[in-house]
């Protein structure tokens, strides 16, 4: 009878020992009583255990009872009752010689041995460093989340204080306007009061919307113009402010600049469009956006600048503010005036016209 490779190996245990020694991860071969039959060299090196002490040793009594680990009981005595394979069973333990370690245990129950008893292959995957990184990452994410919450609370508190401060300043300006005897000074103080309110409006809108980066233009313009209407429209004259916006959003700093422009143009329209105070002034604020391009315009039903001797002279404070703010927004200002009223538009476009002037 010809010989086979198995004839050259003493017994099945020798074959198992050879197979086990080829595995780099720590590996044990246990019988159904959890007695160690074979232990790999990597097991002895990893756990710093004398190779002569493992064969025939009961697993839980290994290393003077240091391996009597509840997680191992759960895995080997419960999990493998109804399963033949268990993958990735996490064990975190302070081992006698190597200290705290995190392992993923992989167990496989092998049936049908020559004596009818089962064998258990138990592998150890050391994830101590990976586990530490994961825990550190989780802790960092937790701390980052807490810091973000604190930042959000501080921003909300700051916005709340800014709104309150601006409203106090606006109230002081209004009190001063009522106290002075000079009509010109009163008008300047009232205009300053409205400008402060326009800045307060965007801060209040940011506070109520809970966002500190972007602001939706349509609700912001409505709130701003409502504030201007409350400040300027009273018993002395009939007037309305109509808002027509098709959505769009803008970073908060640009929204403040846009709000100041709207404030100046609406103030001018309500003050100078109709010299006849008995007629109803209609001011229309339009905003349209397409991508990064946008156009805002303020128009009125007045007599136009050419026929309005009471209009502010060119280069006045309001006109200078509008031009300066539009320049900050990289926008172009265009004014059209005629018998049907005045229209001032501020346009921001990403393209640059190459047509000849």
mmCIF file of C-alpha atoms in Angstrom:
data_model
loop_
_atom_site.group_PDB
_atom_site.id
_atom_site.type_symbol
_atom_site.label_atom_id
_atom_site.label_comp_id
_atom_site.label_asym_id
_atom_site.label_seq_id
_atom_site.Cartn_x
_atom_site.Cartn_y
_atom_site.Cartn_z
ATOM 1 C CA UNK A 1 0.000 0.000 0.000
ATOM 2 C CA UNK A 2 1.417 3.345 -1.051
ATOM 3 C CA UNK A 3 2.089 5.909 1.672
ATOM 4 C CA UNK A 4 0.351 9.300 1.909
ATOM 5 C CA UNK A 5 1.341 12.591 3.490
ATOM 6 C CA UNK A 6 -0.677 11.635 6.593
ATOM 7 C CA UNK A 7 1.536 8.606 7.087
ATOM 8 C CA UNK A 8 4.470 10.974 7.614
ATOM 9 C CA UNK A 9 2.697 12.876 10.389
ATOM 10 C CA UNK A 10 2.455 11.290 13.818
ATOM 11 C CA UNK A 11 -1.206 12.042 14.459
ATOM 12 C CA UNK A 12 -3.975 14.528 13.848
ATOM 13 C CA UNK A 13 -2.774 16.708 16.750
ATOM 14 C CA UNK A 14 0.589 17.101 15.033
ATOM 15 C CA UNK A 15 -1.190 18.207 11.876
ATOM 16 C CA UNK A 16 -3.267 20.657 13.882
ATOM 17 C CA UNK A 17 -0.113 22.010 15.505
ATOM 18 C CA UNK A 18 1.460 22.611 12.107
ATOM 19 C CA UNK A 19 -1.634 24.384 10.801
ATOM 20 C CA UNK A 20 -1.932 26.488 13.935
ATOM 21 C CA UNK A 21 1.689 27.600 13.772
ATOM 22 C CA UNK A 22 1.123 29.063 10.307
ATOM 23 C CA UNK A 23 -1.476 31.497 11.655
ATOM 24 C CA UNK A 24 -0.113 34.890 12.693
ATOM 25 C CA UNK A 25 -2.983 35.780 15.020
ATOM 26 C CA UNK A 26 -3.168 34.122 18.452
ATOM 27 C CA UNK A 27 -5.079 30.853 18.137
ATOM 28 C CA UNK A 28 -6.170 28.079 20.508
ATOM 29 C CA UNK A 29 -7.576 24.638 19.810
ATOM 30 C CA UNK A 30 -9.838 23.524 22.671
ATOM 31 C CA UNK A 31 -11.751 20.328 23.331
ATOM 32 C CA UNK A 32 -15.394 20.321 24.390
ATOM 33 C CA UNK A 33 -14.302 20.707 28.020
ATOM 34 C CA UNK A 34 -12.361 23.848 27.115
ATOM 35 C CA UNK A 35 -9.018 22.167 27.681
ATOM 36 C CA UNK A 36 -6.183 23.570 25.570
ATOM 37 C CA UNK A 37 -5.018 21.036 23.024
ATOM 38 C CA UNK A 38 -2.873 23.306 20.865
ATOM 39 C CA UNK A 39 -1.735 26.924 21.295
ATOM 40 C CA UNK A 40 0.027 28.906 18.589
ATOM 41 C CA UNK A 41 3.380 30.596 19.115
ATOM 42 C CA UNK A 42 1.684 33.952 18.486
ATOM 43 C CA UNK A 43 -0.662 33.202 21.412
ATOM 44 C CA UNK A 44 2.273 32.607 23.749
ATOM 45 C CA UNK A 45 4.088 35.736 22.523
ATOM 46 C CA UNK A 46 1.035 37.987 22.636
ATOM 47 C CA UNK A 47 0.001 37.028 26.157
ATOM 48 C CA UNK A 48 3.572 36.341 27.400
ATOM 49 C CA UNK A 49 2.720 32.821 28.531
ATOM 50 C CA UNK A 50 5.220 29.951 28.829
ATOM 51 C CA UNK A 51 4.507 27.455 25.982
ATOM 52 C CA UNK A 52 5.162 24.551 28.352
ATOM 53 C CA UNK A 53 2.238 25.527 30.599
ATOM 54 C CA UNK A 54 -0.579 25.535 28.038
ATOM 55 C CA UNK A 55 -1.026 21.954 26.728
ATOM 56 C CA UNK A 56 -3.677 20.105 28.748
ATOM 57 C CA UNK A 57 -4.493 23.249 30.744
ATOM 58 C CA UNK A 58 -8.093 24.213 31.311
ATOM 59 C CA UNK A 59 -8.667 27.623 29.713
ATOM 60 C CA UNK A 60 -10.193 29.312 32.745
ATOM 61 C CA UNK A 61 -7.370 28.158 35.014
ATOM 62 C CA UNK A 62 -4.689 29.447 32.662
ATOM 63 C CA UNK A 63 -2.222 31.903 34.193
ATOM 64 C CA UNK A 64 -3.472 31.333 37.751
ATOM 65 C CA UNK A 65 -7.091 32.074 36.902
ATOM 66 C CA UNK A 66 -6.351 35.261 34.995
ATOM 67 C CA UNK A 67 -8.352 33.907 32.083
ATOM 68 C CA UNK A 68 -11.507 33.272 34.070
ATOM 69 C CA UNK A 69 -13.189 36.016 32.048
ATOM 70 C CA UNK A 70 -17.014 36.388 32.081
ATOM 71 C CA UNK A 71 -17.001 37.312 28.373
ATOM 72 C CA UNK A 72 -15.310 34.029 27.552
ATOM 73 C CA UNK A 73 -17.950 32.152 29.524
ATOM 74 C CA UNK A 74 -20.634 33.953 27.553
ATOM 75 C CA UNK A 75 -18.979 33.194 24.251
ATOM 76 C CA UNK A 76 -17.906 29.614 24.751
ATOM 77 C CA UNK A 77 -20.629 28.275 27.034
ATOM 78 C CA UNK A 78 -23.643 30.106 25.625
ATOM 79 C CA UNK A 79 -22.990 31.479 22.173
ATOM 80 C CA UNK A 80 -21.608 28.221 20.786
ATOM 81 C CA UNK A 81 -24.452 26.069 22.081
ATOM 82 C CA UNK A 82 -26.668 26.859 19.106
ATOM 83 C CA UNK A 83 -24.016 28.229 16.754
ATOM 84 C CA UNK A 84 -21.006 26.714 15.071
ATOM 85 C CA UNK A 85 -19.387 30.062 14.231
ATOM 86 C CA UNK A 86 -19.108 33.299 16.207
ATOM 87 C CA UNK A 87 -17.353 36.277 14.616
ATOM 88 C CA UNK A 88 -16.129 39.497 16.197
ATOM 89 C CA UNK A 89 -17.082 38.956 19.854
ATOM 90 C CA UNK A 90 -15.588 41.940 21.704
ATOM 91 C CA UNK A 91 -13.630 41.277 24.881
ATOM 92 C CA UNK A 92 -11.957 44.018 26.902
ATOM 93 C CA UNK A 93 -9.889 42.723 29.782
ATOM 94 C CA UNK A 94 -6.934 43.441 32.025
ATOM 95 C CA UNK A 95 -4.694 40.466 31.345
ATOM 96 C CA UNK A 96 -2.168 39.387 34.022
ATOM 97 C CA UNK A 97 1.016 40.230 32.123
ATOM 98 C CA UNK A 98 0.168 42.514 29.212
ATOM 99 C CA UNK A 99 -2.365 44.781 30.908
ATOM 100 C CA UNK A 100 -5.531 46.094 29.342
ATOM 101 C CA UNK A 101 -6.301 44.806 25.874
ATOM 102 C CA UNK A 102 -9.244 44.780 23.486
ATOM 103 C CA UNK A 103 -9.763 41.653 21.394
ATOM 104 C CA UNK A 104 -12.257 40.431 18.873
ATOM 105 C CA UNK A 105 -12.779 36.718 19.430
ATOM 106 C CA UNK A 106 -13.576 34.405 16.528
ATOM 107 C CA UNK A 107 -14.775 30.955 17.533
ATOM 108 C CA UNK A 108 -15.626 27.946 15.393
ATOM 109 C CA UNK A 109 -17.013 24.639 16.657
ATOM 110 C CA UNK A 110 -15.711 21.663 14.656
ATOM 111 C CA UNK A 111 -17.860 18.536 14.844
ATOM 112 C CA UNK A 112 -17.257 14.935 13.929
ATOM 113 C CA UNK A 113 -13.875 14.090 15.409
ATOM 114 C CA UNK A 114 -12.749 10.524 15.655
ATOM 115 C CA UNK A 115 -14.111 10.232 19.218
ATOM 116 C CA UNK A 116 -17.319 12.071 18.490
ATOM 117 C CA UNK A 117 -16.303 15.100 20.517
ATOM 118 C CA UNK A 118 -16.287 18.668 19.262
ATOM 119 C CA UNK A 119 -13.241 20.865 18.961
ATOM 120 C CA UNK A 120 -13.285 24.615 19.306
ATOM 121 C CA UNK A 121 -10.972 26.906 17.378
ATOM 122 C CA UNK A 122 -10.574 30.207 19.214
ATOM 123 C CA UNK A 123 -8.829 33.113 17.472
ATOM 124 C CA UNK A 124 -7.864 36.483 18.953
ATOM 125 C CA UNK A 125 -7.732 39.688 16.929
ATOM 126 C CA UNK A 126 -5.971 42.456 18.843
ATOM 127 C CA UNK A 127 -7.820 45.743 18.251
ATOM 128 C CA UNK A 128 -6.455 47.607 21.278
ATOM 129 C CA UNK A 129 -4.951 50.468 19.285
ATOM 130 C CA UNK A 130 -7.893 50.659 16.904
ATOM 131 C CA UNK A 131 -10.313 50.619 19.823
ATOM 132 C CA UNK A 132 -8.377 53.401 21.549
ATOM 133 C CA UNK A 133 -8.496 55.485 18.364
ATOM 134 C CA UNK A 134 -12.235 54.843 18.000
ATOM 135 C CA UNK A 135 -12.883 55.828 21.615
ATOM 136 C CA UNK A 136 -10.717 58.921 21.234
ATOM 137 C CA UNK A 137 -12.563 59.825 18.050
ATOM 138 C CA UNK A 138 -15.931 59.343 19.737
ATOM 139 C CA UNK A 139 -14.830 61.485 22.677
ATOM 140 C CA UNK A 140 -13.536 64.141 20.280
ATOM 141 C CA UNK A 141 -16.827 64.118 18.388
ATOM 142 C CA UNK A 142 -18.697 64.439 21.675
ATOM 143 C CA UNK A 143 -16.538 67.357 22.769
ATOM 144 C CA UNK A 144 -16.849 68.946 19.323
ATOM 145 C CA UNK A 145 -20.621 68.636 19.527
ATOM 146 C CA UNK A 146 -20.617 70.228 22.956
ATOM 147 C CA UNK A 147 -18.385 73.058 21.732
ATOM 148 C CA UNK A 148 -20.663 73.629 18.742
ATOM 149 C CA UNK A 149 -23.658 73.819 21.072
ATOM 150 C CA UNK A 150 -21.803 76.302 23.262
ATOM 151 C CA UNK A 151 -20.838 78.310 20.186
ATOM 152 C CA UNK A 152 -24.446 78.346 19.001
ATOM 153 C CA UNK A 153 -25.638 79.483 22.418
ATOM 154 C CA UNK A 154 -22.998 82.239 22.500
ATOM 155 C CA UNK A 155 -23.951 83.376 18.998
ATOM 156 C CA UNK A 156 -27.616 83.502 19.927
ATOM 157 C CA UNK A 157 -26.793 85.422 23.086
ATOM 158 C CA UNK A 158 -24.579 87.801 21.118
ATOM 159 C CA UNK A 159 -27.281 88.360 18.509
ATOM 160 C CA UNK A 160 -29.836 88.957 21.242
ATOM 161 C CA UNK A 161 -27.581 91.535 22.895
ATOM 162 C CA UNK A 162 -26.822 93.209 19.554
ATOM 163 C CA UNK A 163 -30.537 93.557 18.810
ATOM 164 C CA UNK A 164 -31.194 94.970 22.269
ATOM 165 C CA UNK A 165 -28.279 97.398 21.970
ATOM 166 C CA UNK A 166 -29.394 98.594 18.539
ATOM 167 C CA UNK A 167 -32.946 99.077 19.746
ATOM 168 C CA UNK A 168 -31.668 101.103 22.701
ATOM 169 C CA UNK A 169 -29.592 103.260 20.334
ATOM 170 C CA UNK A 170 -32.600 103.713 18.051
ATOM 171 C CA UNK A 171 -34.744 104.757 21.011
ATOM 172 C CA UNK A 172 -32.131 107.291 22.139
ATOM 173 C CA UNK A 173 -31.957 108.760 18.634
ATOM 174 C CA UNK A 174 -35.736 109.067 18.514
ATOM 175 C CA UNK A 175 -35.815 110.758 21.923
ATOM 176 C CA UNK A 176 -33.151 113.204 20.770
ATOM 177 C CA UNK A 177 -35.075 113.866 17.560
ATOM 178 C CA UNK A 178 -38.153 114.790 19.553
ATOM 179 C CA UNK A 179 -36.170 117.026 21.878
ATOM 180 C CA UNK A 180 -34.290 119.175 19.362
ATOM 181 C CA UNK A 181 -35.792 122.375 17.982
ATOM 182 C CA UNK A 182 -34.002 122.372 14.631
ATOM 183 C CA UNK A 183 -36.069 120.681 11.922
ATOM 184 C CA UNK A 184 -32.942 119.815 9.944
ATOM 185 C CA UNK A 185 -31.319 118.186 12.961
ATOM 186 C CA UNK A 186 -34.547 116.326 13.703
ATOM 187 C CA UNK A 187 -34.604 114.907 10.162
ATOM 188 C CA UNK A 188 -30.995 113.748 10.451
ATOM 189 C CA UNK A 189 -31.652 112.051 13.782
ATOM 190 C CA UNK A 190 -34.774 110.370 12.440
ATOM 191 C CA UNK A 191 -32.861 109.096 9.415
ATOM 192 C CA UNK A 192 -30.119 107.760 11.701
ATOM 193 C CA UNK A 193 -32.845 106.103 13.786
ATOM 194 C CA UNK A 194 -34.193 104.298 10.721
ATOM 195 C CA UNK A 195 -30.724 103.182 9.642
ATOM 196 C CA UNK A 196 -30.092 101.643 13.036
ATOM 197 C CA UNK A 197 -33.455 99.870 12.832
ATOM 198 C CA UNK A 198 -32.514 98.388 9.463
ATOM 199 C CA UNK A 199 -29.394 96.801 10.987
ATOM 200 C CA UNK A 200 -31.417 95.635 13.999
ATOM 201 C CA UNK A 201 -33.937 94.010 11.654
ATOM 202 C CA UNK A 202 -31.407 91.652 10.073
ATOM 203 C CA UNK A 203 -29.949 90.768 13.480
ATOM 204 C CA UNK A 204 -33.422 90.049 14.820
ATOM 205 C CA UNK A 205 -34.204 87.933 11.772
ATOM 206 C CA UNK A 206 -30.981 85.962 12.218
ATOM 207 C CA UNK A 207 -31.812 85.417 15.882
ATOM 208 C CA UNK A 208 -35.338 84.200 15.139
ATOM 209 C CA UNK A 209 -34.260 81.956 12.247
ATOM 210 C CA UNK A 210 -31.468 80.369 14.292
ATOM 211 C CA UNK A 211 -28.926 80.815 11.497
ATOM 212 C CA UNK A 212 -25.778 82.902 11.644
ATOM 213 C CA UNK A 213 -24.411 82.313 8.137
ATOM 214 C CA UNK A 214 -27.184 82.733 5.540
ATOM 215 C CA UNK A 215 -30.386 84.728 5.567
ATOM 216 C CA UNK A 216 -33.455 84.380 3.373
ATOM 217 C CA UNK A 217 -34.079 87.676 1.623
ATOM 218 C CA UNK A 218 -37.863 87.654 1.210
ATOM 219 C CA UNK A 219 -38.847 87.427 4.911
ATOM 220 C CA UNK A 220 -35.994 89.743 5.840
ATOM 221 C CA UNK A 221 -37.149 92.474 3.432
ATOM 222 C CA UNK A 222 -40.706 92.143 4.687
ATOM 223 C CA UNK A 223 -39.619 92.573 8.290
ATOM 224 C CA UNK A 224 -37.330 95.458 7.396
ATOM 225 C CA UNK A 225 -39.949 97.336 5.370
ATOM 226 C CA UNK A 226 -42.572 96.720 8.048
ATOM 227 C CA UNK A 227 -40.241 98.402 10.513
ATOM 228 C CA UNK A 228 -39.694 101.332 8.146
ATOM 229 C CA UNK A 229 -43.423 101.666 7.508
ATOM 230 C CA UNK A 230 -44.118 101.738 11.234
ATOM 231 C CA UNK A 231 -41.479 104.431 11.651
ATOM 232 C CA UNK A 232 -42.388 106.669 8.709
ATOM 233 C CA UNK A 233 -46.037 106.135 7.797
ATOM 234 C CA UNK A 234 -48.478 107.762 10.176
ATOM 235 C CA UNK A 235 -51.456 110.046 10.252
ATOM 236 C CA UNK A 236 -49.635 112.757 8.299
ATOM 237 C CA UNK A 237 -49.790 110.938 4.973
ATOM 238 C CA UNK A 238 -51.123 107.772 3.315
ATOM 239 C CA UNK A 239 -48.439 105.378 1.977
ATOM 240 C CA UNK A 240 -47.843 101.696 1.356
ATOM 241 C CA UNK A 241 -44.729 99.586 0.855
ATOM 242 C CA UNK A 242 -45.164 96.582 -1.438
ATOM 243 C CA UNK A 243 -42.646 93.718 -1.278
ATOM 244 C CA UNK A 244 -42.161 91.449 -4.263
ATOM 245 C CA UNK A 245 -39.422 88.855 -3.837
ATOM 246 C CA UNK A 246 -38.925 85.466 -5.467
ATOM 247 C CA UNK A 247 -36.763 83.874 -2.782
ATOM 248 C CA UNK A 248 -33.001 83.702 -2.660
ATOM 249 C CA UNK A 249 -30.590 83.946 0.235
ATOM 250 C CA UNK A 250 -27.470 85.898 1.084
ATOM 251 C CA UNK A 251 -24.681 85.795 3.638
ATOM 252 C CA UNK A 252 -25.583 87.843 6.679
ATOM 253 C CA UNK A 253 -22.924 90.529 6.127
ATOM 254 C CA UNK A 254 -24.190 91.176 2.585
ATOM 255 C CA UNK A 255 -27.783 91.109 3.815
ATOM 256 C CA UNK A 256 -26.957 93.934 6.221
ATOM 257 C CA UNK A 257 -25.527 96.005 3.355
ATOM 258 C CA UNK A 258 -28.540 95.246 1.175
ATOM 259 C CA UNK A 259 -30.859 96.182 4.032
ATOM 260 C CA UNK A 260 -29.124 99.529 4.470
ATOM 261 C CA UNK A 261 -29.499 100.213 0.750
ATOM 262 C CA UNK A 262 -33.214 99.394 0.899
ATOM 263 C CA UNK A 263 -33.554 101.608 3.964
ATOM 264 C CA UNK A 264 -31.983 104.609 2.204
ATOM 265 C CA UNK A 265 -34.025 104.172 -0.961
ATOM 266 C CA UNK A 266 -37.329 103.629 0.873
ATOM 267 C CA UNK A 267 -36.685 106.643 3.111
ATOM 268 C CA UNK A 268 -35.983 108.827 0.074
ATOM 269 C CA UNK A 269 -39.039 107.524 -1.770
ATOM 270 C CA UNK A 270 -41.392 108.152 1.144
ATOM 271 C CA UNK A 271 -39.916 111.586 1.870
ATOM 272 C CA UNK A 272 -39.494 113.033 -1.614
ATOM 273 C CA UNK A 273 -41.551 111.086 -4.184
ATOM 274 C CA UNK A 274 -44.816 112.960 -3.681
ATOM 275 C CA UNK A 275 -44.663 116.588 -2.558
ATOM 276 C CA UNK A 276 -48.433 116.512 -2.373
ATOM 277 C CA UNK A 277 -48.907 114.867 1.028
ATOM 278 C CA UNK A 278 -52.582 114.144 0.333
ATOM 279 C CA UNK A 279 -51.804 111.573 -2.365
ATOM 280 C CA UNK A 280 -51.012 107.951 -1.494
ATOM 281 C CA UNK A 281 -47.366 107.092 -1.963
ATOM 282 C CA UNK A 282 -46.763 103.574 -3.241
ATOM 283 C CA UNK A 283 -43.226 102.228 -2.850
ATOM 284 C CA UNK A 284 -42.421 98.847 -4.416
ATOM 285 C CA UNK A 285 -39.398 96.826 -3.353
ATOM 286 C CA UNK A 286 -38.491 94.024 -5.762
ATOM 287 C CA UNK A 287 -35.874 91.315 -5.356
ATOM 288 C CA UNK A 288 -35.130 88.595 -7.886
ATOM 289 C CA UNK A 289 -32.307 86.080 -7.880
ATOM 290 C CA UNK A 290 -30.888 83.559 -10.303
ATOM 291 C CA UNK A 291 -28.000 81.535 -8.959
ATOM 292 C CA UNK A 292 -25.416 83.980 -7.675
ATOM 293 C CA UNK A 293 -26.938 86.832 -9.688
ATOM 294 C CA UNK A 294 -29.522 89.090 -8.091
ATOM 295 C CA UNK A 295 -31.274 92.387 -8.628
ATOM 296 C CA UNK A 296 -32.981 94.597 -6.098
ATOM 297 C CA UNK A 297 -34.990 97.678 -7.030
ATOM 298 C CA UNK A 298 -37.029 100.332 -5.230
ATOM 299 C CA UNK A 299 -39.584 102.255 -7.270
ATOM 300 C CA UNK A 300 -42.262 104.794 -6.435
ATOM 301 C CA UNK A 301 -45.280 106.454 -8.072
ATOM 302 C CA UNK A 302 -43.964 109.945 -7.505
ATOM 303 C CA UNK A 303 -43.082 112.852 -9.749
ATOM 304 C CA UNK A 304 -39.500 111.812 -10.406
ATOM 305 C CA UNK A 305 -36.309 113.637 -9.541
ATOM 306 C CA UNK A 306 -36.389 116.074 -12.462
ATOM 307 C CA UNK A 307 -39.716 117.572 -11.383
ATOM 308 C CA UNK A 308 -39.148 117.245 -7.661
ATOM 309 C CA UNK A 309 -37.377 120.299 -6.377
ATOM 310 C CA UNK A 310 -37.344 118.813 -2.884
ATOM 311 C CA UNK A 311 -35.261 115.775 -3.813
ATOM 312 C CA UNK A 312 -31.860 115.453 -2.172
ATOM 313 C CA UNK A 313 -29.033 116.898 -4.134
ATOM 314 C CA UNK A 314 -26.627 114.631 -5.946
ATOM 315 C CA UNK A 315 -23.884 113.494 -3.653
ATOM 316 C CA UNK A 316 -25.988 113.659 -0.465
ATOM 317 C CA UNK A 317 -25.453 111.286 2.431
ATOM 318 C CA UNK A 318 -28.121 108.807 1.299
ATOM 319 C CA UNK A 319 -26.808 108.676 -2.268
ATOM 320 C CA UNK A 320 -23.234 108.261 -1.074
ATOM 321 C CA UNK A 321 -24.251 105.437 1.274
ATOM 322 C CA UNK A 322 -26.081 103.575 -1.496
ATOM 323 C CA UNK A 323 -23.099 103.827 -3.852
ATOM 324 C CA UNK A 324 -20.603 102.764 -1.187
ATOM 325 C CA UNK A 325 -22.706 99.802 -0.054
ATOM 326 C CA UNK A 326 -23.336 98.712 -3.650
ATOM 327 C CA UNK A 327 -19.593 98.802 -4.271
ATOM 328 C CA UNK A 328 -19.076 96.509 -1.276
ATOM 329 C CA UNK A 329 -21.592 94.093 -2.818
ATOM 330 C CA UNK A 330 -19.870 94.353 -6.231
ATOM 331 C CA UNK A 331 -23.153 95.626 -7.616
ATOM 332 C CA UNK A 332 -24.130 98.345 -10.061
ATOM 333 C CA UNK A 333 -26.578 101.151 -9.264
ATOM 334 C CA UNK A 334 -28.895 102.476 -11.964
ATOM 335 C CA UNK A 335 -31.496 105.240 -11.572
ATOM 336 C CA UNK A 336 -34.398 105.900 -13.936
ATOM 337 C CA UNK A 337 -36.590 108.928 -13.235
ATOM 338 C CA UNK A 338 -39.605 110.250 -15.090
ATOM 339 C CA UNK A 339 -43.252 111.324 -14.886
ATOM 340 C CA UNK A 340 -44.257 107.835 -13.673
ATOM 341 C CA UNK A 341 -41.889 108.019 -10.710
ATOM 342 C CA UNK A 342 -38.367 106.925 -9.894
ATOM 343 C CA UNK A 343 -36.800 103.484 -10.026
ATOM 344 C CA UNK A 344 -33.407 102.745 -8.482
ATOM 345 C CA UNK A 345 -31.973 99.284 -9.119
ATOM 346 C CA UNK A 346 -28.938 97.574 -7.644
ATOM 347 C CA UNK A 347 -27.727 94.645 -9.720
ATOM 348 C CA UNK A 348 -25.105 92.027 -8.944
ATOM 349 C CA UNK A 349 -24.121 89.848 -11.890
ATOM 350 C CA UNK A 350 -21.297 87.351 -12.228
ATOM 351 C CA UNK A 351 -20.670 88.214 -15.856
ATOM 352 C CA UNK A 352 -18.750 91.255 -17.064
ATOM 353 C CA UNK A 353 -20.086 92.938 -20.165
ATOM 354 C CA UNK A 354 -17.513 93.376 -22.969
ATOM 355 C CA UNK A 355 -19.804 95.571 -25.065
ATOM 356 C CA UNK A 356 -18.493 98.988 -25.990
ATOM 357 C CA UNK A 357 -19.770 101.789 -23.820
#
